[in-house]
Amino acid sequence: MPDLIIACLSQKGGVGKSTLARLIARTYAVAGWSVKICDFNTTQLTSYKWAKLREQNQIEPHIAAEPYTSPTALKRETANLVVADGRPDSDQSSMEIARMADLIVVPTGLPLDDLEPQLMFANELVAKGIPKEKILFVLNKTTESRTAVLEARQYLTSATGFLVAEQDISAKTSYQRAQNHGYALSEVGQNIGTLEEKADLLAAEIVARANELGETV
Ligand SMILES: Nc1ncnc2c1ncn2[C@@H]1O[C@H](COP(=O)(O)OP(=O)(O)OP(=O)(O)O)[C@@H](O)[C@H]1O
Ligand SMILES: [Mg+2]
């Protein structure tokens, strides 16, 4: 059984589940944890293919990934950390993954078109018995408008009590290109250090949240 299961889930597609799954996996792997990404999006296998590319390009630390269909099998994994990279839906499988996870990361873009289904999804998880405090929203693909970020944050938190990570992640070609080559958001390269720093700050928040939840068990 893993020490920790973190799931990246969402109703909406293309919001950054695989992107955050890879960032989280890399962060723990660098800290010496054995890590496996369980890739539930078996039509795309984004994280699985990325891990292969990472291996081909001999990028350290090594990150294991595997296509995955059975949420219950997560418990049988032996890695210290299992990161479940979900597929876009709110079907039974996502609910089961959520039930097994210690922390659920829900990425979202800023448009209401993203926020609305993502909030609905989180509410559905809570309605099915997932404790609200296990859910952490992450604002991804943000643009230069701080007002837009603030509005999205307010939409998700006001009158809901959901948590949103302090650090948002901008939409950047450098992030995209890093992932194209097997790197995580926190490995974009020295010359664009602030992007790395922001990814690291978000990752640190996610780790801190996972630790807090671990302490309250
Ligand atoms: N901050 C970012 N900056 C630039 N590109 C990004 C960023 N986050 C994600 N992307 C890109 O957006 C696309 C969707 O991201 P990702 O694959 O992580 O989403 P997803 O939620 O896993 O999608 P799906 O629902 O299809 O599994 C990818 O091409 C990814 O490289
Ligand atoms: Mg994906």
GROMACS .gro file of C-alpha atoms and ligand atoms in nm:
model
  249
    1MET     CA    1   0.000   0.000   0.000
    2PRO     CA    2   0.139   0.345  -0.090
    3ASP     CA    3   0.215   0.597   0.187
    4LEU     CA    4   0.034   0.862  -0.010
    5ILE     CA    5  -0.215   0.874  -0.299
    6ILE     CA    6  -0.266   1.205  -0.478
    7ALA     CA    7  -0.528   1.218  -0.752
    8CYS     CA    8  -0.555   1.480  -1.027
    9LEU     CA    9  -0.918   1.474  -1.132
   10SER     CA   10  -1.168   1.686  -1.319
   11GLN     CA   11  -1.490   1.690  -1.508
   12LYS     CA   12  -1.346   1.915  -1.774
   13GLY     CA   13  -1.082   1.798  -2.022
   14GLY     CA   14  -0.753   1.969  -2.100
   15VAL     CA   15  -0.733   2.171  -1.779
   16GLY     CA   16  -0.399   2.035  -1.657
   17LYS     CA   17  -0.452   1.704  -1.474
   18SER     CA   18  -0.161   1.536  -1.649
   19THR     CA   19   0.050   1.850  -1.620
   20LEU     CA   20   0.005   1.867  -1.243
   21ALA     CA   21   0.036   1.489  -1.203
   22ARG     CA   22   0.380   1.510  -1.364
   23LEU     CA   23   0.485   1.808  -1.153
   24ILE     CA   24   0.376   1.635  -0.832
   25ALA     CA   25   0.547   1.308  -0.928
   26ARG     CA   26   0.872   1.487  -1.011
   27THR     CA   27   0.868   1.685  -0.685
   28TYR     CA   28   0.839   1.377  -0.465
   29ALA     CA   29   1.085   1.180  -0.678
   30VAL     CA   30   1.347   1.452  -0.633
   31ALA     CA   31   1.291   1.425  -0.257
   32GLY     CA   32   1.381   1.056  -0.276
   33TRP     CA   33   1.035   0.899  -0.276
   34SER     CA   34   0.958   0.610  -0.505
   35VAL     CA   35   0.679   0.734  -0.727
   36LYS     CA   36   0.437   0.588  -0.978
   37ILE     CA   37   0.193   0.774  -1.199
   38CYS     CA   38  -0.117   0.565  -1.266
   39ASP     CA   39  -0.252   0.698  -1.593
   40PHE     CA   40  -0.628   0.651  -1.610
   41ASN     CA   41  -0.668   0.846  -1.932
   42THR     CA   42  -0.606   0.535  -2.140
   43THR     CA   43  -0.718   0.697  -2.465
   44GLN     CA   44  -0.439   0.954  -2.444
   45LEU     CA   45  -0.186   0.811  -2.197
   46THR     CA   46  -0.024   1.154  -2.167
   47SER     CA   47   0.168   1.082  -1.847
   48TYR     CA   48   0.263   0.730  -1.950
   49LYS     CA   49   0.409   0.855  -2.278
   50TRP     CA   50   0.581   1.142  -2.101
   51ALA     CA   51   0.749   0.903  -1.856
   52LYS     CA   52   0.876   0.695  -2.150
   53LEU     CA   53   1.013   1.007  -2.316
   54ARG     CA   54   1.176   1.105  -1.989
   55GLU     CA   55   1.345   0.768  -1.973
   56GLN     CA   56   1.458   0.787  -2.336
   57ASN     CA   57   1.607   1.130  -2.271
   58GLN     CA   58   1.770   0.996  -1.952
   59ILE     CA   59   1.618   1.261  -1.732
   60GLU     CA   60   1.668   1.207  -1.360
   61PRO     CA   61   1.497   1.122  -1.137
   62HIS     CA   62   1.328   0.832  -1.307
   63ILE     CA   63   0.950   0.838  -1.279
   64ALA     CA   64   0.750   0.520  -1.330
   65ALA     CA   65   0.413   0.537  -1.503
   66GLU     CA   66   0.160   0.279  -1.610
   67PRO     CA   67  -0.172   0.276  -1.793
   68TYR     CA   68  -0.441   0.206  -1.537
   69THR     CA   69  -0.807   0.112  -1.533
   70SER     CA   70  -0.887  -0.025  -1.189
   71PRO     CA   71  -0.908   0.229  -0.906
   72THR     CA   72  -0.904  -0.044  -0.641
   73ALA     CA   73  -0.566  -0.167  -0.769
   74LEU     CA   74  -0.411   0.163  -0.650
   75LYS     CA   75  -0.401   0.025  -0.298
   76ARG     CA   76  -0.182  -0.263  -0.409
   77GLU     CA   77   0.092  -0.038  -0.543
   78THR     CA   78   0.421  -0.047  -0.353
   79ALA     CA   79   0.560   0.296  -0.446
   80ASN     CA   80   0.571   0.551  -0.163
   81LEU     CA   81   0.362   0.789  -0.369
   82VAL     CA   82   0.098   0.703  -0.625
   83VAL     CA   83  -0.024   0.985  -0.845
   84ALA     CA   84  -0.351   0.904  -1.017
   85ASP     CA   85  -0.387   1.099  -1.341
   86GLY     CA   86  -0.760   1.090  -1.415
   87ARG     CA   87  -0.960   1.114  -1.730
   88PRO     CA   88  -1.206   1.394  -1.789
   89ASP     CA   89  -1.540   1.288  -1.646
   90SER     CA   90  -1.717   1.244  -1.321
   91ASP     CA   91  -1.808   0.881  -1.366
   92GLN     CA   92  -1.789   0.599  -1.118
   93SER     CA   93  -1.418   0.548  -1.178
   94SER     CA   94  -1.331   0.909  -1.084
   95MET     CA   95  -1.542   0.880  -0.769
   96GLU     CA   96  -1.363   0.559  -0.670
   97ILE     CA   97  -1.022   0.715  -0.731
   98ALA     CA   98  -1.129   1.015  -0.523
   99ARG     CA   99  -1.238   0.788  -0.240
  100MET     CA  100  -0.898   0.623  -0.234
  101ALA     CA  101  -0.697   0.944  -0.258
  102ASP     CA  102  -0.549   1.131   0.039
  103LEU     CA  103  -0.554   1.453  -0.163
  104ILE     CA  104  -0.748   1.545  -0.477
  105VAL     CA  105  -0.605   1.817  -0.698
  106VAL     CA  106  -0.859   1.976  -0.933
  107PRO     CA  107  -0.701   2.201  -1.196
  108THR     CA  108  -0.910   2.465  -1.365
  109GLY     CA  109  -0.875   2.745  -1.614
  110LEU     CA  110  -1.014   3.089  -1.542
  111PRO     CA  111  -1.310   3.105  -1.783
  112LEU     CA  112  -1.648   3.044  -1.629
  113ASP     CA  113  -1.679   2.766  -1.887
  114ASP     CA  114  -1.410   2.581  -1.686
  115LEU     CA  115  -1.491   2.703  -1.335
  116GLU     CA  116  -1.855   2.604  -1.345
  117PRO     CA  117  -1.813   2.234  -1.432
  118GLN     CA  118  -1.512   2.205  -1.202
  119LEU     CA  119  -1.701   2.345  -0.906
  120MET     CA  120  -1.993   2.117  -0.992
  121PHE     CA  121  -1.753   1.825  -0.999
  122ALA     CA  122  -1.607   1.914  -0.658
  123ASN     CA  123  -1.957   1.950  -0.515
  124GLU     CA  124  -2.045   1.610  -0.656
  125LEU     CA  125  -1.742   1.459  -0.482
  126VAL     CA  126  -1.853   1.614  -0.153
  127ALA     CA  127  -2.210   1.493  -0.208
  128LYS     CA  128  -2.069   1.141  -0.251
  129GLY     CA  129  -1.892   1.163   0.084
  130ILE     CA  130  -1.545   1.297  -0.001
  131PRO     CA  131  -1.435   1.539   0.271
  132LYS     CA  132  -1.417   1.892   0.133
  133GLU     CA  133  -1.074   1.954   0.288
  134LYS     CA  134  -0.922   1.680   0.071
  135ILE     CA  135  -0.991   1.885  -0.241
  136LEU     CA  136  -0.747   2.149  -0.364
  137PHE     CA  137  -0.822   2.361  -0.669
  138VAL     CA  138  -0.530   2.486  -0.881
  139LEU     CA  139  -0.570   2.774  -1.124
  140ASN     CA  140  -0.384   2.675  -1.439
  141LYS     CA  141  -0.318   2.846  -1.772
  142THR     CA  142  -0.368   3.187  -1.619
  143THR     CA  143  -0.287   3.503  -1.813
  144GLU     CA  144  -0.147   3.842  -1.711
  145SER     CA  145  -0.474   3.966  -1.561
  146ARG     CA  146  -0.455   3.946  -1.181
  147THR     CA  147  -0.819   4.055  -1.169
  148ALA     CA  148  -0.919   3.745  -1.364
  149VAL     CA  149  -0.724   3.527  -1.120
  150LEU     CA  150  -0.884   3.699  -0.824
  151GLU     CA  151  -1.233   3.662  -0.968
  152ALA     CA  152  -1.179   3.291  -1.034
  153ARG     CA  153  -1.048   3.243  -0.681
  154GLN     CA  154  -1.353   3.419  -0.539
  155TYR     CA  155  -1.588   3.215  -0.755
  156LEU     CA  156  -1.442   2.892  -0.617
  157THR     CA  157  -1.412   2.993  -0.253
  158SER     CA  158  -1.690   3.235  -0.166
  159ALA     CA  159  -1.972   3.055   0.006
  160THR     CA  160  -1.817   2.714  -0.072
  161GLY     CA  161  -1.524   2.670   0.166
  162PHE     CA  162  -1.313   2.501  -0.100
  163LEU     CA  163  -0.939   2.558  -0.097
  164VAL     CA  164  -0.755   2.712  -0.390
  165ALA     CA  165  -0.373   2.700  -0.408
  166GLU     CA  166  -0.214   3.043  -0.362
  167GLN     CA  167   0.020   2.989  -0.655
  168ASP     CA  168  -0.142   2.984  -0.998
  169ILE     CA  169   0.033   2.861  -1.313
  170SER     CA  170   0.049   3.078  -1.623
  171ALA     CA  171  -0.010   2.952  -1.972
  172LYS     CA  172   0.342   2.947  -2.116
  173THR     CA  173   0.497   2.795  -2.424
  174SER     CA  174   0.806   2.712  -2.215
  175TYR     CA  175   0.593   2.487  -1.993
  176GLN     CA  176   0.450   2.319  -2.299
  177ARG     CA  177   0.791   2.266  -2.456
  178ALA     CA  178   0.940   2.131  -2.134
  179GLN     CA  179   0.669   1.866  -2.117
  180ASN     CA  180   0.719   1.786  -2.487
  181HIS     CA  181   1.071   1.677  -2.397
  182GLY     CA  182   0.996   1.476  -2.085
  183TYR     CA  183   1.046   1.751  -1.829
  184ALA     CA  184   0.806   1.870  -1.560
  185LEU     CA  185   0.694   2.233  -1.509
  186SER     CA  186   0.964   2.265  -1.243
  187GLU     CA  187   1.232   2.166  -1.495
  188VAL     CA  188   1.188   2.429  -1.766
  189GLY     CA  189   1.551   2.541  -1.749
  190GLN     CA  190   1.771   2.792  -1.574
  191ASN     CA  191   1.716   3.087  -1.808
  192ILE     CA  192   1.347   3.094  -1.732
  193GLY     CA  193   1.392   3.042  -1.362
  194THR     CA  194   1.084   3.230  -1.249
  195LEU     CA  195   0.862   2.977  -1.423
  196GLU     CA  196   1.046   2.699  -1.245
  197GLU     CA  197   1.015   2.883  -0.917
  198LYS     CA  198   0.640   2.924  -0.958
  199ALA     CA  199   0.598   2.556  -1.038
  200ASP     CA  200   0.811   2.469  -0.735
  201LEU     CA  201   0.603   2.699  -0.514
  202LEU     CA  202   0.283   2.532  -0.626
  203ALA     CA  203   0.437   2.188  -0.576
  204ALA     CA  204   0.547   2.291  -0.224
  205GLU     CA  205   0.191   2.399  -0.145
  206ILE     CA  206   0.056   2.066  -0.264
  207VAL     CA  207   0.313   1.877  -0.054
  208ALA     CA  208   0.230   2.093   0.249
  209ARG     CA  209  -0.141   2.026   0.204
  210ALA     CA  210  -0.079   1.651   0.174
  211ASN     CA  211   0.129   1.665   0.493
  212GLU     CA  212  -0.140   1.859   0.679
  213LEU     CA  213  -0.405   1.608   0.578
  214GLY     CA  214  -0.172   1.322   0.681
  215GLU     CA  215  -0.134   1.473   1.027
  216THR     CA  216  -0.508   1.500   1.084
  217VAL     CA  217  -0.574   1.131   1.008
  218LIG     N1  218   0.042   2.613  -1.776
  218LIG     C1  219   0.044   2.566  -1.900
  218LIG     N2  220   0.107   2.634  -1.999
  218LIG     C2  221   0.109   2.589  -2.125
  218LIG     N3  222   0.052   2.475  -2.165
  218LIG     C3  223  -0.013   2.403  -2.071
  218LIG     C4  224  -0.020   2.443  -1.936
  218LIG     N4  225  -0.091   2.350  -1.868
  218LIG     C5  226  -0.127   2.257  -1.956
  218LIG     N5  227  -0.081   2.287  -2.080
  218LIG     C6  228  -0.105   2.215  -2.205
  218LIG     O1  229  -0.246   2.205  -2.221
  218LIG     C7  230  -0.283   2.078  -2.269
  218LIG     C8  231  -0.375   2.009  -2.166
  218LIG     O2  232  -0.303   1.988  -2.047
  218LIG     P1  233  -0.309   1.846  -1.974
  218LIG     O3  234  -0.281   1.736  -2.072
  218LIG     O4  235  -0.224   1.854  -1.854
  218LIG     O5  236  -0.463   1.846  -1.933
  218LIG     P2  237  -0.554   1.725  -1.885
  218LIG     O6  238  -0.650   1.780  -1.790
  218LIG     O7  239  -0.469   1.611  -1.840
  218LIG     O8  240  -0.626   1.685  -2.023
  218LIG     P3  241  -0.719   1.555  -2.047
  218LIG     O9  242  -0.848   1.587  -1.981
  218LIG    O10  243  -0.728   1.549  -2.196
  218LIG    O11  244  -0.651   1.436  -1.985
  218LIG     C9  245  -0.155   2.004  -2.295
  218LIG    O12  246  -0.119   2.023  -2.430
  218LIG    C10  247  -0.054   2.072  -2.204
  218LIG    O13  248   0.076   2.063  -2.252
  219MG      MG  249  -0.461   1.414  -1.909
   0.00000   0.00000   0.00000
